[in-house]
Amino acid sequence: MVLPPPPCRHPPGTFARRSVLLGTAAWCVSAVACSGGAKTSSAASTSSSASGSGTPSTAAAPATMSPSASESPGSGLPRAVPWRPGAGEIEPAAKLAAVQLVEALGTWPVGQGGEQAGADRAAALGIPASSASRLAAQAGSLMPTADAAVVRVIDAQYGGILSDTASVLVVCDQPTLTGTTVGPGGTTVDVRLSRGSAGWRVTALHPAAPGPAKPLAPPAREVLAQSRIELPPASAADIRSGAVHDTVLRAMLQLAGAYRLSVSVVRSGHPLDVFGTDRPSDHPLGRAFDVWRVDGHPVVDPATSRSLITAFMRAAAAAGSYNVGGPVQLTGGATANQFFSDNTHHDHVHVGFTT
């Protein structure tokens, strides 16, 4: 099923107000400013008590962000809810810079659609005009044809994180307004960033392009109908495209017998290669999926039981995955490399297949 929009857990503000207030800080965000005063290598994000799909930070909103400024950009659309990383995230500044640009490009009031208006919104974050125009031109499925739209981030996970480069996969719900009709929508954007002396800055956008829907075999239909498998819009579209292998779909169904899975990424919107290498990733081949939340508990949250996550990782291996990554390094796999852990996988569980 497609995930519902996230709950608002701190005072939201209008997109325009946020653009003015955050200014250049949203473009090159220092890690200290975004992590509440300290960088940390521990994995943490939001409270596991979050009841919705998105995970707005539990940290207090800036004092200048007025709750009264939370107007919907179009009649009938939900309000924008700014996403914030938790205090324990690895490199929270990278995620925040990625998310704020996605929110800017994908949220607009009536009459402010189109590439030029998107570039103006990006520039309002402090992004140089030439870069803002280039990034708006790369927005693709993040800027659909509509009178108005609202991006509400479901999750932001790493597609890869190195010392000075990163890929942040921003998973979005995006209802749109066309005339008087509100329609569902959403996408996943692979946001590339680099870090310099001023902080993290966005260098490129790679939005999901799942492809058209096709007649589906029973495993795909069962996954789409299974309420214990939560699929964001791009992942659901991946499955409807027929490009996801049955081994992946059957593993999802098997895991759903014991767990509620909140999937973040299946095929589209993920880097083509394993980040920082020239090895093809299993995701674009339709042979992997990532899970950001298990039984309602975010993987990245330090309050989430490690025994829950390790049990889920072992269950994924038992479901046929040859390559299970997560925040805990497990031993005892069928092969020496069946389980792995690194900074990239501190915020989700990767489940990969050979066929």
PDB file of C-alpha atoms in Angstrom, residues 12-296:
ATOM      1  CA  PRO A  12       5.258  23.643  10.666  1.00  0.00           C
ATOM      2  CA  GLY A  13       5.784  26.717   8.564  1.00  0.00           C
ATOM      3  CA  THR A  14       5.034  27.695   5.024  1.00  0.00           C
ATOM      4  CA  PHE A  15       7.541  26.857   2.413  1.00  0.00           C
ATOM      5  CA  ALA A  16       8.053  30.516   1.563  1.00  0.00           C
ATOM      6  CA  ARG A  17       8.665  31.415   5.205  1.00  0.00           C
ATOM      7  CA  ARG A  18      11.189  28.590   5.580  1.00  0.00           C
ATOM      8  CA  SER A  19      13.017  29.700   2.455  1.00  0.00           C
ATOM      9  CA  VAL A  20      13.530  33.210   3.794  1.00  0.00           C
ATOM     10  CA  LEU A  21      14.434  32.104   7.302  1.00  0.00           C
ATOM     11  CA  LEU A  22      16.862  29.342   6.415  1.00  0.00           C
ATOM     12  CA  GLY A  23      18.591  31.198   3.586  1.00  0.00           C
ATOM     13  CA  THR A  24      22.091  30.099   2.819  1.00  0.00           C
ATOM     14  CA  ALA A  25      22.135  27.673   5.731  1.00  0.00           C
ATOM     15  CA  ALA A  26      19.862  25.326   3.803  1.00  0.00           C
ATOM     16  CA  TRP A  27      22.336  25.184   0.938  1.00  0.00           C
ATOM     17  CA  CYS A  28      25.605  24.631   2.789  1.00  0.00           C
ATOM     18  CA  VAL A  29      24.618  23.298   6.196  1.00  0.00           C
ATOM     19  CA  SER A  30      27.293  22.733   8.798  1.00  0.00           C
ATOM     20  CA  ALA A  31      27.155  19.442  10.651  1.00  0.00           C
ATOM     21  CA  VAL A  32      27.287  21.202  13.984  1.00  0.00           C
ATOM     22  CA  ALA A  33      24.296  23.381  13.226  1.00  0.00           C
ATOM     23  CA  CYS A  34      22.160  20.485  12.050  1.00  0.00           C
ATOM     24  CA  SER A  35      23.024  17.947  14.715  1.00  0.00           C
ATOM     25  CA  GLY A  36      22.181  20.066  17.707  1.00  0.00           C
ATOM     26  CA  GLY A  37      25.783  21.031  18.364  1.00  0.00           C
ATOM     27  CA  ALA A  38      27.794  17.858  17.845  1.00  0.00           C
ATOM     28  CA  LYS A  39      28.679  15.397  15.139  1.00  0.00           C
ATOM     29  CA  THR A  40      28.304  11.747  16.069  1.00  0.00           C
ATOM     30  CA  SER A  41      28.942   8.450  14.363  1.00  0.00           C
ATOM     31  CA  SER A  42      26.125   6.688  16.163  1.00  0.00           C
ATOM     32  CA  ALA A  43      22.968   5.827  14.250  1.00  0.00           C
ATOM     33  CA  ALA A  44      19.865   7.611  15.430  1.00  0.00           C
ATOM     34  CA  SER A  45      16.921   9.444  14.029  1.00  0.00           C
ATOM     35  CA  THR A  46      13.419   9.899  15.241  1.00  0.00           C
ATOM     36  CA  SER A  47      11.279   8.546  17.986  1.00  0.00           C
ATOM     37  CA  SER A  48       9.983   5.023  17.447  1.00  0.00           C
ATOM     38  CA  SER A  49       6.612   6.258  18.619  1.00  0.00           C
ATOM     39  CA  ALA A  50       6.008   7.973  15.275  1.00  0.00           C
ATOM     40  CA  SER A  51       2.673   6.731  14.019  1.00  0.00           C
ATOM     41  CA  GLY A  52       2.863   7.973  10.438  1.00  0.00           C
ATOM     42  CA  SER A  53       5.079   7.266   7.482  1.00  0.00           C
ATOM     43  CA  GLY A  54       7.362  10.239   7.734  1.00  0.00           C
ATOM     44  CA  THR A  55       9.720  10.918  10.590  1.00  0.00           C
ATOM     45  CA  PRO A  56       9.833  14.620  11.446  1.00  0.00           C
ATOM     46  CA  SER A  57      12.428  15.300  14.087  1.00  0.00           C
ATOM     47  CA  THR A  58      11.389  15.507  17.701  1.00  0.00           C
ATOM     48  CA  ALA A  59      13.725  18.464  18.114  1.00  0.00           C
ATOM     49  CA  ALA A  60      12.131  21.852  18.635  1.00  0.00           C
ATOM     50  CA  ALA A  61      11.465  23.941  15.554  1.00  0.00           C
ATOM     51  CA  PRO A  62      13.355  27.220  15.171  1.00  0.00           C
ATOM     52  CA  ALA A  63      11.828  29.956  17.285  1.00  0.00           C
ATOM     53  CA  THR A  64      11.215  32.089  14.204  1.00  0.00           C
ATOM     54  CA  MET A  65       9.097  29.430  12.506  1.00  0.00           C
ATOM     55  CA  SER A  66       5.521  30.460  13.241  1.00  0.00           C
ATOM     56  CA  PRO A  67       2.842  27.764  13.494  1.00  0.00           C
ATOM     57  CA  SER A  68       0.375  30.206  11.966  1.00  0.00           C
ATOM     58  CA  ALA A  69       2.415  30.209   8.758  1.00  0.00           C
ATOM     59  CA  SER A  70       1.427  26.642   7.900  1.00  0.00           C
ATOM     60  CA  GLU A  71      -0.982  27.340   5.069  1.00  0.00           C
ATOM     61  CA  SER A  72      -1.554  24.701   2.415  1.00  0.00           C
ATOM     62  CA  PRO A  73      -0.217  25.812  -0.998  1.00  0.00           C
ATOM     63  CA  GLY A  74      -3.500  24.796  -2.669  1.00  0.00           C
ATOM     64  CA  SER A  75      -7.067  24.197  -1.619  1.00  0.00           C
ATOM     65  CA  GLY A  76      -7.564  20.617  -0.464  1.00  0.00           C
ATOM     66  CA  LEU A  77      -3.856  19.778  -0.228  1.00  0.00           C
ATOM     67  CA  PRO A  78      -2.327  18.793   3.114  1.00  0.00           C
ATOM     68  CA  ARG A  79       0.073  21.124   4.844  1.00  0.00           C
ATOM     69  CA  ALA A  80       3.796  20.832   4.311  1.00  0.00           C
ATOM     70  CA  VAL A  81       5.574  19.186   7.246  1.00  0.00           C
ATOM     71  CA  PRO A  82       9.321  19.925   7.290  1.00  0.00           C
ATOM     72  CA  TRP A  83      11.421  16.810   7.838  1.00  0.00           C
ATOM     73  CA  ARG A  84      14.266  16.991  10.326  1.00  0.00           C
ATOM     74  CA  PRO A  85      16.979  14.440  11.136  1.00  0.00           C
ATOM     75  CA  GLY A  86      17.344  13.186  14.681  1.00  0.00           C
ATOM     76  CA  ALA A  87      20.253  14.183  16.870  1.00  0.00           C
ATOM     77  CA  GLY A  88      22.074  10.856  16.473  1.00  0.00           C
ATOM     78  CA  GLU A  89      22.140  10.628  12.659  1.00  0.00           C
ATOM     79  CA  ILE A  90      25.408  10.003  10.858  1.00  0.00           C
ATOM     80  CA  GLU A  91      26.108  13.286   9.012  1.00  0.00           C
ATOM     81  CA  PRO A  92      22.664  14.819   9.628  1.00  0.00           C
ATOM     82  CA  ALA A  93      23.699  17.931   7.702  1.00  0.00           C
ATOM     83  CA  ALA A  94      23.921  15.942   4.469  1.00  0.00           C
ATOM     84  CA  LYS A  95      20.399  14.614   4.866  1.00  0.00           C
ATOM     85  CA  LEU A  96      19.007  18.021   5.801  1.00  0.00           C
ATOM     86  CA  ALA A  97      20.576  19.745   2.781  1.00  0.00           C
ATOM     87  CA  ALA A  98      19.149  17.053   0.489  1.00  0.00           C
ATOM     88  CA  VAL A  99      15.673  17.103   1.995  1.00  0.00           C
ATOM     89  CA  GLN A 100      15.302  20.881   2.051  1.00  0.00           C
ATOM     90  CA  LEU A 101      16.022  21.134  -1.666  1.00  0.00           C
ATOM     91  CA  VAL A 102      13.573  18.323  -2.466  1.00  0.00           C
ATOM     92  CA  GLU A 103      10.908  20.012  -0.328  1.00  0.00           C
ATOM     93  CA  ALA A 104      11.600  23.314  -2.092  1.00  0.00           C
ATOM     94  CA  LEU A 105      11.408  21.980  -5.626  1.00  0.00           C
ATOM     95  CA  GLY A 106       8.419  19.707  -4.984  1.00  0.00           C
ATOM     96  CA  THR A 107       6.173  22.086  -3.044  1.00  0.00           C
ATOM     97  CA  TRP A 108       4.506  25.083  -4.671  1.00  0.00           C
ATOM     98  CA  PRO A 109       1.300  27.119  -4.418  1.00  0.00           C
ATOM     99  CA  VAL A 110      -1.203  27.590  -7.225  1.00  0.00           C
ATOM    100  CA  GLY A 111       0.389  29.348 -10.170  1.00  0.00           C
ATOM    101  CA  GLN A 112       3.994  28.654  -9.137  1.00  0.00           C
ATOM    102  CA  GLY A 113       4.672  25.434 -11.031  1.00  0.00           C
ATOM    103  CA  GLY A 114       7.268  24.975 -13.747  1.00  0.00           C
ATOM    104  CA  GLU A 115      11.017  24.793 -13.989  1.00  0.00           C
ATOM    105  CA  GLN A 116      11.754  28.511 -13.624  1.00  0.00           C
ATOM    106  CA  ALA A 117       9.613  28.843 -10.510  1.00  0.00           C
ATOM    107  CA  GLY A 118      11.351  25.753  -9.110  1.00  0.00           C
ATOM    108  CA  ALA A 119      14.731  27.333  -9.782  1.00  0.00           C
ATOM    109  CA  ASP A 120      13.572  30.462  -7.970  1.00  0.00           C
ATOM    110  CA  ARG A 121      12.555  28.394  -4.935  1.00  0.00           C
ATOM    111  CA  ALA A 122      15.929  26.657  -4.938  1.00  0.00           C
ATOM    112  CA  ALA A 123      17.710  30.009  -5.206  1.00  0.00           C
ATOM    113  CA  ALA A 124      15.681  31.269  -2.238  1.00  0.00           C
ATOM    114  CA  LEU A 125      17.512  28.634  -0.164  1.00  0.00           C
ATOM    115  CA  GLY A 126      20.779  30.353  -0.958  1.00  0.00           C
ATOM    116  CA  ILE A 127      21.771  28.143  -3.881  1.00  0.00           C
ATOM    117  CA  PRO A 128      23.638  30.086  -6.606  1.00  0.00           C
ATOM    118  CA  ALA A 129      21.310  30.917  -9.500  1.00  0.00           C
ATOM    119  CA  SER A 130      23.180  28.844 -12.083  1.00  0.00           C
ATOM    120  CA  SER A 131      23.150  25.777  -9.826  1.00  0.00           C
ATOM    121  CA  ALA A 132      19.504  26.357  -8.911  1.00  0.00           C
ATOM    122  CA  SER A 133      18.521  26.355 -12.599  1.00  0.00           C
ATOM    123  CA  ARG A 134      20.529  23.213 -13.296  1.00  0.00           C
ATOM    124  CA  LEU A 135      19.022  21.349 -10.330  1.00  0.00           C
ATOM    125  CA  ALA A 136      15.485  22.414 -11.237  1.00  0.00           C
ATOM    126  CA  ALA A 137      16.074  21.047 -14.738  1.00  0.00           C
ATOM    127  CA  GLN A 138      17.022  17.696 -13.179  1.00  0.00           C
ATOM    128  CA  ALA A 139      13.925  17.508 -10.955  1.00  0.00           C
ATOM    129  CA  GLY A 140      11.969  15.235 -13.312  1.00  0.00           C
ATOM    130  CA  SER A 141       9.227  13.338 -11.457  1.00  0.00           C
ATOM    131  CA  LEU A 142       9.629  15.658  -8.463  1.00  0.00           C
ATOM    132  CA  MET A 143       7.981  18.460 -10.455  1.00  0.00           C
ATOM    133  CA  PRO A 144       4.923  16.912 -12.151  1.00  0.00           C
ATOM    134  CA  THR A 145       2.481  18.982 -14.184  1.00  0.00           C
ATOM    135  CA  ALA A 146       0.017  20.354 -11.622  1.00  0.00           C
ATOM    136  CA  ASP A 147      -1.378  23.639 -10.348  1.00  0.00           C
ATOM    137  CA  ALA A 148       0.021  23.043  -6.860  1.00  0.00           C
ATOM    138  CA  ALA A 149       1.837  20.308  -4.968  1.00  0.00           C
ATOM    139  CA  VAL A 150       3.102  19.415  -1.506  1.00  0.00           C
ATOM    140  CA  VAL A 151       6.079  17.166  -0.761  1.00  0.00           C
ATOM    141  CA  ARG A 152       5.952  15.332   2.538  1.00  0.00           C
ATOM    142  CA  VAL A 153       9.082  13.290   3.147  1.00  0.00           C
ATOM    143  CA  ILE A 154       8.467   9.706   4.250  1.00  0.00           C
ATOM    144  CA  ASP A 155      12.122   8.880   4.875  1.00  0.00           C
ATOM    145  CA  ALA A 156      15.608  10.049   4.006  1.00  0.00           C
ATOM    146  CA  GLN A 157      18.170   7.252   3.895  1.00  0.00           C
ATOM    147  CA  TYR A 158      21.650   6.949   2.592  1.00  0.00           C
ATOM    148  CA  GLY A 159      22.357   5.516  -0.818  1.00  0.00           C
ATOM    149  CA  GLY A 160      25.985   5.993   0.195  1.00  0.00           C
ATOM    150  CA  ILE A 161      28.073   8.112   2.547  1.00  0.00           C
ATOM    151  CA  LEU A 162      31.814   8.726   2.277  1.00  0.00           C
ATOM    152  CA  SER A 163      34.030  11.364   3.848  1.00  0.00           C
ATOM    153  CA  ASP A 164      33.240  14.103   1.335  1.00  0.00           C
ATOM    154  CA  THR A 165      30.483  12.754  -0.933  1.00  0.00           C
ATOM    155  CA  ALA A 166      27.058  11.309  -0.255  1.00  0.00           C
ATOM    156  CA  SER A 167      23.896   9.987  -1.833  1.00  0.00           C
ATOM    157  CA  VAL A 168      20.703  10.661   0.121  1.00  0.00           C
ATOM    158  CA  LEU A 169      17.558   8.898  -1.075  1.00  0.00           C
ATOM    159  CA  VAL A 170      14.652  11.201  -0.273  1.00  0.00           C
ATOM    160  CA  VAL A 171      11.440   9.157  -0.303  1.00  0.00           C
ATOM    161  CA  CYS A 172       8.389  11.365  -0.861  1.00  0.00           C
ATOM    162  CA  ASP A 173       4.633  11.431  -0.790  1.00  0.00           C
ATOM    163  CA  GLN A 174       3.462  14.264  -3.083  1.00  0.00           C
ATOM    164  CA  PRO A 175      -0.254  14.977  -3.488  1.00  0.00           C
ATOM    165  CA  THR A 176      -1.023  17.437  -6.290  1.00  0.00           C
ATOM    166  CA  LEU A 177      -3.832  19.813  -7.158  1.00  0.00           C
ATOM    167  CA  THR A 178      -5.079  20.144 -10.744  1.00  0.00           C
ATOM    168  CA  GLY A 179      -8.094  22.369 -11.065  1.00  0.00           C
ATOM    169  CA  THR A 180     -10.219  21.297  -8.134  1.00  0.00           C
ATOM    170  CA  THR A 181      -8.966  17.700  -8.086  1.00  0.00           C
ATOM    171  CA  VAL A 182      -6.436  16.483  -5.535  1.00  0.00           C
ATOM    172  CA  GLY A 183      -4.534  13.454  -6.777  1.00  0.00           C
ATOM    173  CA  PRO A 184      -2.005  11.115  -5.161  1.00  0.00           C
ATOM    174  CA  GLY A 185       1.622  11.154  -6.141  1.00  0.00           C
ATOM    175  CA  GLY A 186       5.151  10.851  -4.937  1.00  0.00           C
ATOM    176  CA  THR A 187       8.641   9.878  -5.953  1.00  0.00           C
ATOM    177  CA  THR A 188      12.100   9.043  -4.644  1.00  0.00           C
ATOM    178  CA  VAL A 189      15.059  11.265  -5.446  1.00  0.00           C
ATOM    179  CA  ASP A 190      18.691  10.195  -5.309  1.00  0.00           C
ATOM    180  CA  VAL A 191      20.285  13.446  -4.159  1.00  0.00           C
ATOM    181  CA  ARG A 192      24.050  13.686  -4.642  1.00  0.00           C
ATOM    182  CA  LEU A 193      26.087  15.943  -2.390  1.00  0.00           C
ATOM    183  CA  SER A 194      29.664  16.976  -1.809  1.00  0.00           C
ATOM    184  CA  ARG A 195      31.231  18.460   1.291  1.00  0.00           C
ATOM    185  CA  GLY A 196      33.509  21.454   1.288  1.00  0.00           C
ATOM    186  CA  SER A 197      34.722  23.921   3.877  1.00  0.00           C
ATOM    187  CA  ALA A 198      31.244  25.497   4.126  1.00  0.00           C
ATOM    188  CA  GLY A 199      29.392  22.211   4.566  1.00  0.00           C
ATOM    189  CA  TRP A 200      27.338  19.897   2.368  1.00  0.00           C
ATOM    190  CA  ARG A 201      25.935  21.110  -0.944  1.00  0.00           C
ATOM    191  CA  VAL A 202      23.724  19.380  -3.494  1.00  0.00           C
ATOM    192  CA  THR A 203      25.465  18.641  -6.782  1.00  0.00           C
ATOM    193  CA  ALA A 204      22.881  16.567  -8.713  1.00  0.00           C
ATOM    194  CA  LEU A 205      19.394  15.071  -8.602  1.00  0.00           C
ATOM    195  CA  HIS A 206      18.374  11.669  -9.944  1.00  0.00           C
ATOM    196  CA  PRO A 207      14.591  11.223  -9.545  1.00  0.00           C
ATOM    197  CA  ALA A 208      12.930   7.830  -9.820  1.00  0.00           C
ATOM    198  CA  ALA A 209      11.579   6.718 -13.195  1.00  0.00           C
ATOM    199  CA  PRO A 210       9.745   3.436 -12.485  1.00  0.00           C
ATOM    200  CA  GLY A 211       8.270   2.944 -15.947  1.00  0.00           C
ATOM    201  CA  PRO A 212       4.693   2.194 -17.031  1.00  0.00           C
ATOM    202  CA  ALA A 213       2.486  -0.359 -15.311  1.00  0.00           C
ATOM    203  CA  LYS A 214       2.210  -3.833 -16.837  1.00  0.00           C
ATOM    204  CA  PRO A 215       0.001  -6.890 -16.242  1.00  0.00           C
ATOM    205  CA  LEU A 216       1.237  -8.474 -13.024  1.00  0.00           C
ATOM    206  CA  ALA A 217       1.952 -12.015 -11.885  1.00  0.00           C
ATOM    207  CA  PRO A 218       0.431 -13.208  -8.581  1.00  0.00           C
ATOM    208  CA  PRO A 219       3.435 -12.359  -6.330  1.00  0.00           C
ATOM    209  CA  ALA A 220       3.369  -8.697  -7.397  1.00  0.00           C
ATOM    210  CA  ARG A 221      -0.391  -8.473  -6.908  1.00  0.00           C
ATOM    211  CA  GLU A 222      -0.077 -10.049  -3.466  1.00  0.00           C
ATOM    212  CA  VAL A 223       2.642  -7.618  -2.367  1.00  0.00           C
ATOM    213  CA  LEU A 224       0.603  -4.617  -3.504  1.00  0.00           C
ATOM    214  CA  ALA A 225      -2.418  -5.934  -1.596  1.00  0.00           C
ATOM    215  CA  GLN A 226      -0.532  -6.873   1.582  1.00  0.00           C
ATOM    216  CA  SER A 227      -1.266  -4.324   4.323  1.00  0.00           C
ATOM    217  CA  ARG A 228       1.795  -5.442   6.311  1.00  0.00           C
ATOM    218  CA  ILE A 229       4.077  -4.242   3.499  1.00  0.00           C
ATOM    219  CA  GLU A 230       4.146  -0.427   3.397  1.00  0.00           C
ATOM    220  CA  LEU A 231       5.301   0.831   0.010  1.00  0.00           C
ATOM    221  CA  PRO A 232       6.088   4.454  -0.831  1.00  0.00           C
ATOM    222  CA  PRO A 233       4.855   5.701  -4.213  1.00  0.00           C
ATOM    223  CA  ALA A 234       8.000   5.003  -6.256  1.00  0.00           C
ATOM    224  CA  SER A 235       8.405   1.499  -4.824  1.00  0.00           C
ATOM    225  CA  ALA A 236       4.766   0.629  -5.521  1.00  0.00           C
ATOM    226  CA  ALA A 237       5.258   1.897  -9.080  1.00  0.00           C
ATOM    227  CA  ASP A 238       8.391  -0.253  -9.401  1.00  0.00           C
ATOM    228  CA  ILE A 239       6.330  -3.332  -8.590  1.00  0.00           C
ATOM    229  CA  ARG A 240       3.497  -2.295 -10.933  1.00  0.00           C
ATOM    230  CA  SER A 241       6.103  -1.923 -13.711  1.00  0.00           C
ATOM    231  CA  GLY A 242       6.829  -5.646 -13.580  1.00  0.00           C
ATOM    232  CA  ALA A 243      10.581  -5.013 -13.253  1.00  0.00           C
ATOM    233  CA  VAL A 244      11.002  -6.490  -9.747  1.00  0.00           C
ATOM    234  CA  HIS A 245      12.064 -10.140  -9.567  1.00  0.00           C
ATOM    235  CA  ASP A 246       9.713 -12.669  -8.025  1.00  0.00           C
ATOM    236  CA  THR A 247      12.420 -13.696  -5.536  1.00  0.00           C
ATOM    237  CA  VAL A 248      12.236 -10.199  -4.049  1.00  0.00           C
ATOM    238  CA  LEU A 249       8.450 -10.205  -3.954  1.00  0.00           C
ATOM    239  CA  ARG A 250       8.223 -13.656  -2.352  1.00  0.00           C
ATOM    240  CA  ALA A 251      10.754 -12.648   0.285  1.00  0.00           C
ATOM    241  CA  MET A 252       8.690  -9.565   1.113  1.00  0.00           C
ATOM    242  CA  LEU A 253       5.619 -11.749   1.526  1.00  0.00           C
ATOM    243  CA  GLN A 254       7.488 -14.242   3.692  1.00  0.00           C
ATOM    244  CA  LEU A 255       8.841 -11.491   5.959  1.00  0.00           C
ATOM    245  CA  ALA A 256       5.393  -9.896   6.186  1.00  0.00           C
ATOM    246  CA  GLY A 257       4.189 -13.070   7.869  1.00  0.00           C
ATOM    247  CA  ALA A 258       6.193 -12.098  10.954  1.00  0.00           C
ATOM    248  CA  TYR A 259       6.858  -8.348  10.598  1.00  0.00           C
ATOM    249  CA  ARG A 260       5.340  -5.122   9.342  1.00  0.00           C
ATOM    250  CA  LEU A 261       7.767  -3.789   6.730  1.00  0.00           C
ATOM    251  CA  SER A 262       8.124  -0.123   5.860  1.00  0.00           C
ATOM    252  CA  VAL A 263       9.975  -0.245   2.543  1.00  0.00           C
ATOM    253  CA  SER A 264      11.991   2.773   1.459  1.00  0.00           C
ATOM    254  CA  VAL A 265      13.499   1.806  -1.896  1.00  0.00           C
ATOM    255  CA  VAL A 266      13.035  -1.095  -4.291  1.00  0.00           C
ATOM    256  CA  ARG A 267      14.368  -0.353  -7.757  1.00  0.00           C
ATOM    257  CA  SER A 268      14.135   3.224  -9.024  1.00  0.00           C
ATOM    258  CA  GLY A 269      15.599   6.219  -7.241  1.00  0.00           C
ATOM    259  CA  HIS A 270      18.630   4.205  -6.109  1.00  0.00           C
ATOM    260  CA  PRO A 271      22.228   4.678  -7.391  1.00  0.00           C
ATOM    261  CA  LEU A 272      23.024   2.467 -10.369  1.00  0.00           C
ATOM    262  CA  ASP A 273      26.307   1.369  -8.795  1.00  0.00           C
ATOM    263  CA  VAL A 274      27.188   0.587  -5.194  1.00  0.00           C
ATOM    264  CA  PHE A 275      28.128   4.065  -4.019  1.00  0.00           C
ATOM    265  CA  GLY A 276      31.810   4.858  -4.394  1.00  0.00           C
ATOM    266  CA  THR A 277      32.448   1.832  -6.631  1.00  0.00           C
ATOM    267  CA  ASP A 278      31.859   0.681 -10.200  1.00  0.00           C
ATOM    268  CA  ARG A 279      29.980  -2.461  -9.084  1.00  0.00           C
ATOM    269  CA  PRO A 280      26.349  -2.541 -10.237  1.00  0.00           C
ATOM    270  CA  SER A 281      23.838  -2.329  -7.406  1.00  0.00           C
ATOM    271  CA  ASP A 282      21.174  -5.036  -7.125  1.00  0.00           C
ATOM    272  CA  HIS A 283      18.443  -2.381  -6.752  1.00  0.00           C
ATOM    273  CA  PRO A 284      18.210  -1.069 -10.357  1.00  0.00           C
ATOM    274  CA  LEU A 285      18.209  -4.694 -11.527  1.00  0.00           C
ATOM    275  CA  GLY A 286      15.058  -5.348  -9.508  1.00  0.00           C
ATOM    276  CA  ARG A 287      16.884  -7.688  -7.131  1.00  0.00           C
ATOM    277  CA  ALA A 288      16.813  -5.829  -3.806  1.00  0.00           C
ATOM    278  CA  PHE A 289      14.726  -3.783  -1.412  1.00  0.00           C
ATOM    279  CA  ASP A 290      15.484  -1.619   1.613  1.00  0.00           C
ATOM    280  CA  VAL A 291      13.463  -1.421   4.827  1.00  0.00           C
ATOM    281  CA  TRP A 292      13.640   1.706   6.970  1.00  0.00           C
ATOM    282  CA  ARG A 293      11.155   0.663   9.670  1.00  0.00           C
ATOM    283  CA  VAL A 294      10.263  -2.705  11.221  1.00  0.00           C
ATOM    284  CA  ASP A 295       7.039  -3.133  13.183  1.00  0.00           C
ATOM    285  CA  GLY A 296       6.744   0.650  13.345  1.00  0.00           C
TER     286      GLY A 296
END
